[in-house]
Amino acid sequence: MILDQLRRRRGRALALAAGILVAATSFTLLTSTVSTSQATTVGTVRKNARSAYDVLVRPPDSQTAVERQSALVTPNFLSGTFGGITMDQYRRIRGTAGVDVAAPVANIGYLMVSSTVTVDVSRFLDGKASRQILRISPTLTSGLGTYRTSDEYVYLTRSPLTSAGTAEDLFQSDTLEKGAVDKSTRRYLLQGKYDVCYYFNWDKSEQTEFNLNLPMKPNLIAEDLRDRSPFDPDLSSRMNCHSGRDKATIDVPVSYPVLLSAIDPAAEDKLVGLGSTVTSGRMLTERDRPWTVSSAKSVHGQHDSYIPALLSDSPLTTGTLDATVERLDVGDPAVLPSKLGNPTADSFVRGLHGTPVGTTRVDLSKGYRKALTEDSFDTGNYWTVGPVTYRRTAAGDLAAQPRPPQKRGLWISNSNEQPFGNVPEENHQGVQYRKVTSHAATECIGLGVCDGVDSGRLPNPFVRLVGRYDTGRLRGFSALSDTPLETYQTPQVTGADSATRAKLDGRPLQPDRNLGGYVSPPPTMLTTMDSITALTGSRRVPGLQDKAPVSAIRIRVAGVTGVDTASRARVNAVAGAIRAAYPRLQVDVTVGSSPAPRTVALSGSARVTERWVAKGVALRILRAVDTKSAVLFVLVLVVCALFLGQAALASVRSRRTEIGTLRCLGWSGGEVLRLVLGELAVIGLAAGAAGAMLAYALGRALGRHEAGAKSLLVLPVALLLATAAGLIPAWLATRLGPMEAVRPPVTAARRGRPVRSVAGLAVLNLLRVRGRTLLGAAGLALGVAAFTVLLALTLAFRGEVAGSLLGNAVVAQAREADYLSVALSLLLGAAGAVDVLVISQRERAADLAVLRATGWTNRELARLTLYEGIGLALLGGLSGAVAGLAGVLALGRGVLHGHLFTVAGAALLATLAATALVGAALTVPIRGLSRIAPAHLLAAE
């Protein structure tokens, strides 16, 4: 009976089989795609969840307001933190159960390392002059700033420069030159020669001696500069004196801020592999401690103290000197030595007219490489800086708050009230974002014990280098989960707009030598934790670093492999134990974090992008993926099931007369139920077998390697969907009474209404059979509603996890499954609507034959069918859009945040797309209208 029915109704059976085939295949492929996307996403998250450390511990109140509000960690968190965690707290945290590595960083302060940058000006020399002076006027370009620096000079003579000293051996010089003796300068001769470099370089005061109007002679007593500002460019103006013919260089004095920080060498090597970065010398060890040399070996007094240190090969500060070179008009070369060898040398040289002869450029980092040849450094003064303060702009971005200019007192020595030389120009010409504090050393260097005003303090030590290291050799960590490693790396800051990128020449914004600048250089000199007291205890004024020197602790937890449940539990246990022991410390869980670019306005014309770190990104992604995957699974299942249910119900409705006849012949409700379900089961098996082969072919074409296993699921899914979808229609069929089943499904009109157009008749036809109309519209409404919900969820998912590098990577991977699910839900809804219209056409074949017999043309019948389809599509699409928006609002008020107009517009576009799909699909039944035989159908009626 079942097979006979299927043969007799081959068209209906094939249509229903096609629906089951599409639904089962699509459901299997989509759920496979969703599962694959979820697995890929989870795999990506787990692969990139582990960074250099899992927990970051910082001092109290070190977290900025922006960090608290946004669950972020600023990329330059370390550069503005100098102390705040005690050594006892560090040791207890290191001993916490579950801690594998606890690597502390104790920022001490910035030392100023002096050096020179050599500028070769040989090509600008006058080859015929016996004596000549060149002047360069440099301009420093660093980051977003351009700064005017002091003029520098070179004096080249063909006469030999000799060495000599005073009779009492209190003064020695190697820049003595014989020249024409002027009566007014005769008194400055030293063994019959003029010191052509001394007065310009070491005494520009032109002061008198003993108030007798006698100019000062060269001596060892330095010029008194107490009335000069440390920012005076003249302090850095120097003249190089050379004897020769074709070779001349100018040594431009420069200083580099070098951040000295203390670390635990063993912990640092275990955390990031510091030992592998050593390029010369050796690695610091736990045995390296401060030491004191005896008076016999001391070069400064009775006892000299030293601390061990590693120095970075790179200064991590940038800058370029562009200089205009001038050849000065010196007048009579014969008298030039006398002009330079007297106290008026400075005013004489600066008053000379110059002729530009060219330009030159030199990299500022070359001077730092010269300093690498030194093996010890003084710690007389060092400076600490505070954090950057941010505010929110009206656009929601961040803006760095500028500070007042640096005060000159920061660069004045407490011991002799003399200004420091060669203060980097950026410190007084550049914009300030950080508070800078000077820490002066005691005055008992070399004495071993301090007394007097420095009683109870320690003499400041010298830094002795044991090796040098290259941060470029650090082992890499995933860029998607990179946490700030400011101990070795400069934060990545790039231009956020074309104007800023143009100012930076397309390069990142690097630190300059401005201690109060936005991007601070990371530590470039590392010492041991045992050396901290020797440094902080040697400051004249005690500070926070005496009691709590540690700036941050980076912790790696034992047994952590990613963001799985066990790993999260281990990390949370360690973080919770530290919070319980020290509630005031700032404890951040960084496992599963990811860089999150943020735009920062540095000024009205400069905006940069900076990689802040978003905490807990991996966990949020996993939760969002689980939620979205579950919703996608349910929606695809509902769309497929209702599509088949609608097709099965339409099939039962088309067989009302047949079912009624069977009931009249004595068939029971159970027999009718088995007949309907049996037919659906046979169709489901056939469609499932074909769908398995189709799913396998599509899976391989889409690159799904698991297509073979997944395609086998199509057969049971097709059988299950067909049987489940047919339960309600089959049950409804058993509820039909014999006489009720043979009545036509069209409700009789109560009152005749004139119809004056084809569109009017289409609307009337839709209203006459409201159940059938609602059935067709329901499938399409479900498709549009599913489209709206899926789109909203996709946008909400991206809004939840995007904004970080890891989140952006996940969004890109999940896009295929999302769009495929959205497209299928819409196609299935449109297919259901078209199916109902086709059945409607068959039920109304007699009505259409009457219209054909009374003179209606094929075009008018086609318009009638098309108008019915468009009306049905608009009804279903608009109602589906409203239902979808309502469903999204029910899911959560925050889902549509910022996307209301996007989702609403997309829902309307989906309605139009569904209408177009229905219209296009109706071409097949419209073509079938031409085959209507009015005489045959009316005779049968």
GROMACS .gro file of C-alpha atoms in nm, residues 200-402:
model
  203
  200PHE     CA    1   8.601   7.762   2.470
  201ASN     CA    2   8.544   7.424   2.628
  202TRP     CA    3   8.609   7.479   2.998
  203ASP     CA    4   8.577   7.845   3.086
  204LYS     CA    5   8.339   8.075   2.903
  205SER     CA    6   8.297   8.307   3.201
  206GLU     CA    7   8.553   8.578   3.103
  207GLN     CA    8   8.582   8.645   3.476
  208THR     CA    9   8.873   8.833   3.638
  209GLU     CA   10   9.112   8.715   3.906
  210PHE     CA   11   9.142   8.884   4.247
  211ASN     CA   12   8.927   9.168   4.117
  212LEU     CA   13   9.234   9.315   3.951
  213ASN     CA   14   9.095   9.296   3.602
  214LEU     CA   15   9.333   9.011   3.531
  215PRO     CA   16   9.172   8.732   3.329
  216MET     CA   17   9.191   8.385   3.476
  217LYS     CA   18   9.470   8.154   3.368
  218PRO     CA   19   9.403   7.789   3.273
  219ASN     CA   20   9.359   7.591   3.595
  220LEU     CA   21   9.205   7.275   3.736
  221ILE     CA   22   8.921   7.458   3.908
  222ALA     CA   23   8.609   7.419   3.696
  223GLU     CA   24   8.407   7.715   3.584
  224ASP     CA   25   8.141   7.813   3.839
  225LEU     CA   26   7.810   7.745   3.663
  226ARG     CA   27   7.569   7.797   3.952
  227ASP     CA   28   7.405   8.088   3.773
  228ARG     CA   29   7.355   7.886   3.454
  229SER     CA   30   7.050   7.676   3.369
  230PRO     CA   31   7.118   7.307   3.299
  231PHE     CA   32   6.903   7.357   2.990
  232ASP     CA   33   7.140   7.624   2.851
  233PRO     CA   34   7.260   7.488   2.516
  234ASP     CA   35   7.597   7.660   2.564
  235LEU     CA   36   7.682   7.407   2.833
  236SER     CA   37   7.692   7.136   2.566
  237SER     CA   38   7.870   7.343   2.302
  238ARG     CA   39   8.219   7.212   2.241
  239MET     CA   40   8.509   7.268   2.004
  240ASN     CA   41   8.721   6.982   1.878
  241CYS     CA   42   9.079   7.076   1.798
  242HIS     CA   43   9.271   6.869   1.541
  243SER     CA   44   9.605   6.895   1.369
  244GLY     CA   45   9.609   6.768   1.015
  245ARG     CA   46   9.514   6.839   0.658
  246ASP     CA   47   9.215   6.649   0.521
  247LYS     CA   48   9.054   6.479   0.821
  248ALA     CA   49   8.829   6.643   1.080
  249THR     CA   50   8.554   6.513   1.307
  250ILE     CA   51   8.324   6.672   1.561
  251ASP     CA   52   8.236   6.485   1.878
  252VAL     CA   53   7.887   6.593   1.980
  253PRO     CA   54   7.837   6.535   2.355
  254VAL     CA   55   7.528   6.327   2.433
  255SER     CA   56   7.377   6.149   2.732
  256TYR     CA   57   7.161   5.840   2.743
  257PRO     CA   58   6.914   5.747   3.018
  258VAL     CA   59   6.983   5.389   3.126
  259LEU     CA   60   6.722   5.231   3.352
  260LEU     CA   61   6.889   5.019   3.619
  261SER     CA   62   6.667   4.739   3.752
  262ALA     CA   63   6.727   4.447   3.984
  263ILE     CA   64   6.618   4.094   3.894
  264ASP     CA   65   6.654   3.739   4.019
  265PRO     CA   66   6.886   3.590   3.753
  266ALA     CA   67   6.771   3.230   3.802
  267ALA     CA   68   6.400   3.318   3.792
  268GLU     CA   69   6.448   3.547   3.492
  269ASP     CA   70   6.634   3.281   3.300
  270LYS     CA   71   6.362   3.026   3.375
  271LEU     CA   72   6.083   3.270   3.282
  272VAL     CA   73   6.212   3.413   2.953
  273GLY     CA   74   6.553   3.255   2.892
  274LEU     CA   75   6.766   3.560   2.977
  275GLY     CA   76   7.086   3.354   2.982
  276SER     CA   77   7.058   3.287   2.609
  277THR     CA   78   7.073   3.659   2.530
  278VAL     CA   79   7.424   3.723   2.668
  279THR     CA   80   7.652   3.838   2.384
  280SER     CA   81   7.974   3.899   2.577
  281GLY     CA   82   8.102   3.839   2.927
  282ARG     CA   83   7.880   3.618   3.136
  283MET     CA   84   7.532   3.592   3.279
  284LEU     CA   85   7.444   3.726   3.624
  285THR     CA   86   7.420   3.456   3.889
  286GLU     CA   87   7.276   3.429   4.238
  287ARG     CA   88   7.633   3.445   4.373
  288ASP     CA   89   7.681   3.798   4.236
  289ARG     CA   90   7.664   4.040   4.527
  290PRO     CA   91   7.803   4.387   4.603
  291TRP     CA   92   8.169   4.394   4.700
  292THR     CA   93   8.421   4.647   4.835
  293VAL     CA   94   8.782   4.688   4.728
  294SER     CA   95   9.063   4.790   4.961
  295SER     CA   96   9.223   5.133   4.969
  296ALA     CA   97   9.517   4.997   4.771
  297LYS     CA   98   9.288   4.926   4.476
  298SER     CA   99   9.048   5.215   4.531
  299VAL     CA  100   9.058   5.497   4.278
  300HIS     CA  101   8.825   5.729   4.471
  301GLY     CA  102   8.931   5.707   4.832
  302GLN     CA  103   8.972   5.456   5.110
  303HIS     CA  104   8.711   5.206   4.993
  304ASP     CA  105   8.516   5.168   4.668
  305SER     CA  106   8.192   4.967   4.653
  306TYR     CA  107   8.078   4.789   4.336
  307ILE     CA  108   7.767   4.610   4.221
  308PRO     CA  109   7.750   4.361   3.927
  309ALA     CA  110   7.538   4.436   3.622
  310LEU     CA  111   7.447   4.335   3.267
  311LEU     CA  112   7.418   4.608   3.004
  312SER     CA  113   7.200   4.592   2.696
  313ASP     CA  114   7.369   4.618   2.356
  314SER     CA  115   7.092   4.849   2.238
  315PRO     CA  116   6.998   5.186   2.393
  316LEU     CA  117   6.628   5.132   2.306
  317THR     CA  118   6.610   5.508   2.253
  318THR     CA  119   6.603   5.664   1.908
  319GLY     CA  120   6.705   5.990   1.752
  320THR     CA  121   6.865   6.138   1.443
  321LEU     CA  122   7.089   6.445   1.424
  322ASP     CA  123   7.055   6.650   1.105
  323ALA     CA  124   7.313   6.927   1.094
  324THR     CA  125   7.385   7.224   0.871
  325VAL     CA  126   7.760   7.269   0.822
  326GLU     CA  127   7.911   7.619   0.792
  327ARG     CA  128   8.265   7.725   0.713
  328LEU     CA  129   8.349   8.027   0.934
  329ASP     CA  130   8.525   8.339   0.812
  330VAL     CA  131   8.819   8.344   1.060
  331GLY     CA  132   9.013   8.637   0.916
  332ASP     CA  133   9.393   8.620   0.941
  333PRO     CA  134   9.481   8.255   1.014
  334ALA     CA  135   9.808   8.358   1.177
  335VAL     CA  136   9.637   8.526   1.474
  336LEU     CA  137   9.370   8.258   1.514
  337PRO     CA  138   9.556   8.072   1.795
  338SER     CA  139   9.570   8.390   2.003
  339LYS     CA  140   9.198   8.450   1.943
  340LEU     CA  141   9.115   8.101   2.067
  341GLY     CA  142   9.365   8.091   2.353
  342ASN     CA  143   9.214   8.365   2.570
  343PRO     CA  144   8.893   8.408   2.780
  344THR     CA  145   8.706   8.579   2.495
  345ALA     CA  146   8.727   8.268   2.275
  346ASP     CA  147   8.358   8.182   2.313
  347SER     CA  148   8.225   8.524   2.214
  348PHE     CA  149   8.481   8.545   1.932
  349VAL     CA  150   8.384   8.214   1.774
  350ARG     CA  151   8.012   8.268   1.807
  351GLY     CA  152   8.043   8.608   1.644
  352LEU     CA  153   8.206   8.472   1.329
  353HIS     CA  154   8.009   8.481   1.006
  354GLY     CA  155   7.956   8.141   0.844
  355THR     CA  156   7.893   8.020   0.491
  356PRO     CA  157   7.677   7.706   0.459
  357VAL     CA  158   7.864   7.432   0.274
  358GLY     CA  159   7.635   7.131   0.319
  359THR     CA  160   7.438   6.909   0.552
  360THR     CA  161   7.505   6.583   0.732
  361ARG     CA  162   7.313   6.324   0.931
  362VAL     CA  163   7.410   6.085   1.207
  363ASP     CA  164   7.223   5.823   1.412
  364LEU     CA  165   7.213   5.910   1.781
  365SER     CA  166   7.251   5.546   1.882
  366LYS     CA  167   7.615   5.548   1.768
  367GLY     CA  168   7.711   5.733   2.084
  368TYR     CA  169   7.557   5.461   2.300
  369ARG     CA  170   7.771   5.199   2.128
  370LYS     CA  171   8.077   5.397   2.234
  371ALA     CA  172   7.963   5.375   2.596
  372LEU     CA  173   7.956   4.996   2.566
  373THR     CA  174   8.334   5.000   2.583
  374GLU     CA  175   8.317   5.122   2.944
  375ASP     CA  176   8.314   4.864   3.222
  376SER     CA  177   8.200   5.079   3.517
  377PHE     CA  178   7.952   5.360   3.575
  378ASP     CA  179   7.890   5.611   3.851
  379THR     CA  180   7.561   5.608   4.046
  380GLY     CA  181   7.594   5.956   4.191
  381ASN     CA  182   7.245   6.061   4.081
  382TYR     CA  183   6.955   5.870   3.937
  383TRP     CA  184   6.601   5.965   3.849
  384THR     CA  185   6.264   5.792   3.883
  385VAL     CA  186   5.947   5.866   3.688
  386GLY     CA  187   5.576   5.829   3.758
  387PRO     CA  188   5.300   5.674   3.546
  388VAL     CA  189   5.109   5.842   3.265
  389THR     CA  190   4.765   5.978   3.354
  390TYR     CA  191   4.482   5.918   3.106
  391ARG     CA  192   4.135   6.058   3.054
  392ARG     CA  193   3.848   5.947   2.834
  393THR     CA  194   3.767   6.161   2.531
  394ALA     CA  195   3.416   6.232   2.402
  395ALA     CA  196   3.476   5.973   2.129
  396GLY     CA  197   3.559   5.706   2.388
  397ASP     CA  198   3.933   5.702   2.315
  398LEU     CA  199   4.210   5.772   2.563
  399ALA     CA  200   4.402   6.095   2.595
  400ALA     CA  201   4.736   6.123   2.776
  401GLN     CA  202   4.743   6.415   3.019
  402PRO     CA  203   5.045   6.647   2.971
   0.00000   0.00000   0.00000
